[in-house]
mmCIF file of C-alpha atoms in Angstrom:
data_model
loop_
_atom_site.group_PDB
_atom_site.id
_atom_site.type_symbol
_atom_site.label_atom_id
_atom_site.label_comp_id
_atom_site.label_asym_id
_atom_site.label_seq_id
_atom_site.Cartn_x
_atom_site.Cartn_y
_atom_site.Cartn_z
ATOM 1 C CA MET A 1336 258.569 58.615 8.752
ATOM 2 C CA LYS A 1337 256.272 58.169 11.717
ATOM 3 C CA ARG A 1338 254.216 55.062 11.972
ATOM 4 C CA LEU A 1339 250.405 55.653 12.256
ATOM 5 C CA SER A 1340 248.586 53.847 14.987
ATOM 6 C CA ARG A 1341 246.274 51.158 13.680
ATOM 7 C CA PHE A 1342 244.209 51.541 16.869
ATOM 8 C CA ILE A 1343 242.880 54.947 15.743
ATOM 9 C CA MET A 1344 243.380 55.155 12.002
ATOM 10 C CA GLY A 1345 242.708 51.636 10.773
ATOM 11 C CA SER A 1346 239.361 50.586 9.522
ATOM 12 C CA SER A 1347 239.454 47.637 11.885
ATOM 13 C CA GLY A 1348 240.480 49.929 14.787
ATOM 14 C CA PHE A 1349 238.311 50.810 17.782
ATOM 15 C CA ILE A 1350 237.673 54.538 17.062
ATOM 16 C CA LEU A 1351 238.032 56.337 13.779
ATOM 17 C CA LEU A 1352 238.747 60.084 13.679
ATOM 18 C CA HIS A 1353 235.730 60.951 11.591
ATOM 19 C CA VAL A 1354 233.486 59.163 14.082
ATOM 20 C CA LEU A 1355 234.934 61.252 16.923
ATOM 21 C CA PHE A 1356 234.453 64.404 14.859
ATOM 22 C CA ILE A 1357 230.781 63.570 14.189
ATOM 23 C CA ILE A 1358 230.178 62.789 17.822
ATOM 24 C CA ALA A 1359 231.761 66.104 18.890
ATOM 25 C CA ILE A 1360 229.594 68.036 16.407
ATOM 26 C CA LEU A 1361 226.427 66.220 17.639
ATOM 27 C CA PHE A 1362 227.379 66.930 21.218
ATOM 28 C CA LEU A 1363 227.818 70.629 20.480
ATOM 29 C CA ILE A 1364 224.429 70.795 18.663
ATOM 30 C CA VAL A 1365 222.577 69.053 21.483
ATOM 31 C CA THR A 1366 224.234 71.226 24.194
ATOM 32 C CA GLY A 1367 223.456 74.391 22.245
ATOM 33 C CA SER A 1368 219.820 73.304 21.744
ATOM 34 C CA ILE A 1369 219.434 72.660 25.464
ATOM 35 C CA PHE A 1370 220.866 76.083 26.416
ATOM 36 C CA SER A 1371 218.708 77.744 23.800
ATOM 37 C CA TYR A 1372 215.561 76.011 25.121
ATOM 38 C CA ARG A 1373 216.324 77.030 28.708
ATOM 39 C CA ASN A 1374 216.808 80.609 27.579
ATOM 40 C CA GLU A 1375 213.509 80.572 25.670
ATOM 41 C CA VAL A 1376 211.679 79.210 28.761
ATOM 42 C CA TYR A 1377 213.199 82.012 30.908
ATOM 43 C CA ILE A 1378 212.224 84.697 28.372
ATOM 44 C CA THR A 1379 208.668 83.344 28.146
ATOM 45 C CA ASP A 1380 208.287 83.321 31.937
ATOM 46 C CA THR A 1381 209.553 86.932 32.087
ATOM 47 C CA GLN A 1382 207.167 88.036 29.393
ATOM 48 C CA VAL A 1383 204.183 86.373 31.160
ATOM 49 C CA GLU A 1384 205.238 88.116 34.375
ATOM 50 C CA HIS A 1385 205.377 91.476 32.637
ATOM 51 C CA ILE A 1386 201.908 90.921 31.145
ATOM 52 C CA GLN A 1387 200.563 90.099 34.602
ATOM 53 C CA VAL A 1388 202.083 93.231 36.100
ATOM 54 C CA GLU A 1389 200.778 95.407 33.237
ATOM 55 C CA SER A 1390 197.305 93.904 33.734
ATOM 56 C CA LEU A 1391 197.346 94.589 37.431
ATOM 57 C CA PHE A 1392 198.465 98.141 36.709
ATOM 58 C CA GLN A 1393 195.686 98.740 34.191
ATOM 59 C CA MET A 1394 193.003 97.229 36.459
ATOM 60 C CA ALA A 1395 194.164 99.256 39.445
ATOM 61 C CA ARG A 1396 194.316 102.494 37.475
ATOM 62 C CA LEU A 1397 190.754 101.974 36.147
ATOM 63 C CA LYS A 1398 189.418 101.098 39.562
ATOM 64 C CA TYR A 1399 191.112 104.175 41.075
ATOM 65 C CA VAL A 1400 189.628 106.468 38.437
ATOM 66 C CA GLU A 1401 186.151 104.986 38.932
ATOM 67 C CA GLU A 1402 186.378 105.389 42.747
ATOM 68 C CA GLN A 1403 187.701 108.927 42.519
ATOM 69 C CA MET A 1404 184.829 109.946 40.262
ATOM 70 C CA GLU A 1405 182.415 108.740 43.027
ATOM 71 C CA TYR A 1406 184.040 110.639 45.920
ATOM 72 C CA LYS A 1407 184.593 114.412 46.272
ATOM 73 C CA GLU A 1408 187.719 114.249 48.425
ATOM 74 C CA ILE A 1409 191.042 113.091 46.904
ATOM 75 C CA LEU A 1410 191.976 109.487 47.554
ATOM 76 C CA GLN A 1411 195.457 109.677 48.978
ATOM 77 C CA ALA A 1412 196.139 105.912 49.372
ATOM 78 C CA VAL A 1413 194.123 102.913 48.289
ATOM 79 C CA THR A 1414 194.803 99.146 48.085
ATOM 80 C CA TYR A 1415 193.219 96.641 45.758
ATOM 81 C CA ASP A 1416 193.289 92.874 45.774
ATOM 82 C CA PHE A 1417 192.903 91.190 42.386
ATOM 83 C CA PRO A 1418 193.025 87.485 41.506
ATOM 84 C CA ASN A 1419 196.643 87.859 40.234
ATOM 85 C CA GLY A 1420 198.035 90.128 42.886
ATOM 86 C CA HIS A 1421 197.912 93.020 45.287
ATOM 87 C CA VAL A 1422 198.233 96.702 44.301
ATOM 88 C CA GLU A 1423 198.816 99.753 46.504
ATOM 89 C CA ILE A 1424 198.339 103.244 45.070
ATOM 90 C CA THR A 1425 199.649 106.374 46.772
ATOM 91 C CA ILE A 1426 199.773 109.949 45.610
ATOM 92 C CA SER A 1427 203.427 111.130 45.617
ATOM 93 C CA HIS A 1428 202.805 114.576 44.109
ATOM 94 C CA PHE A 1429 199.616 116.615 43.561
ATOM 95 C CA THR A 1430 198.927 119.847 41.609
ATOM 96 C CA GLU A 1431 195.810 121.368 40.215
ATOM 97 C CA THR A 1432 196.422 119.890 36.742
ATOM 98 C CA TYR A 1433 197.810 116.425 37.435
ATOM 99 C CA ARG A 1434 198.578 113.773 40.016
ATOM 100 C CA LYS A 1435 201.626 111.642 40.267
ATOM 101 C CA LEU A 1436 200.544 108.149 41.405
ATOM 102 C CA GLN A 1437 202.890 105.495 42.644
ATOM 103 C CA PHE A 1438 201.737 101.918 42.087
ATOM 104 C CA ASN A 1439 203.309 99.208 44.204
ATOM 105 C CA ILE A 1440 202.340 95.922 42.518
ATOM 106 C CA GLN A 1441 202.875 92.564 44.224
ATOM 107 C CA PRO A 1442 201.952 89.560 42.064
ATOM 108 C CA PHE A 1443 200.932 86.553 44.128
ATOM 109 C CA ASN A 1444 203.457 84.180 42.618
ATOM 110 C CA GLN A 1445 206.440 86.530 43.082
ATOM 111 C CA ASP A 1446 208.545 87.369 46.140
ATOM 112 C CA TYR A 1447 209.237 90.941 45.009
ATOM 113 C CA ALA A 1448 207.127 93.985 44.112
ATOM 114 C CA PHE A 1449 207.159 96.288 41.144
ATOM 115 C CA SER A 1450 206.925 100.048 41.530
ATOM 116 C CA ILE A 1451 205.449 102.198 38.711
ATOM 117 C CA ASN A 1452 205.088 105.980 38.710
ATOM 118 C CA HIS A 1453 202.216 107.326 36.666
ATOM 119 C CA LEU A 1454 201.076 110.834 35.848
ATOM 120 C CA ILE A 1455 197.339 111.346 35.450
ATOM 121 C CA HIS A 1456 195.544 114.554 34.557
ATOM 122 C CA ASN A 1457 192.846 115.754 36.937
ATOM 123 C CA ASP A 1458 190.517 116.397 33.958
ATOM 124 C CA ILE A 1459 189.783 112.714 33.752
ATOM 125 C CA PHE A 1460 187.932 112.864 37.092
ATOM 126 C CA GLN A 1461 185.628 115.607 35.932
ATOM 127 C CA GLN A 1462 183.762 113.562 33.331
#
């Protein structure tokens, strides 16, 4: 029969196995919580960014419609500066019933731009 080491297994020993097991479980829980927190922070930042881009899109669309109602000629390209970013609108396709607008949205706190294609009926400008 093998002799058990008193260093690990004895109650007067330096490290007991159940203490090592509890420490390993606690380490896994803390590490998992840290990674989960970092993931939640990243998801929250991404959602805030999407809300900013959507707000810029809605503000630019409304301003484009208002300006187009004032002018008789078709606005081919316009740019708007808002507190959260810069928006460029260009017409990529035009028919008698609709316009296909391309929005290039550049939030001020981002290094990259978002591009959104949007169809809008020409009836909205007749009101």
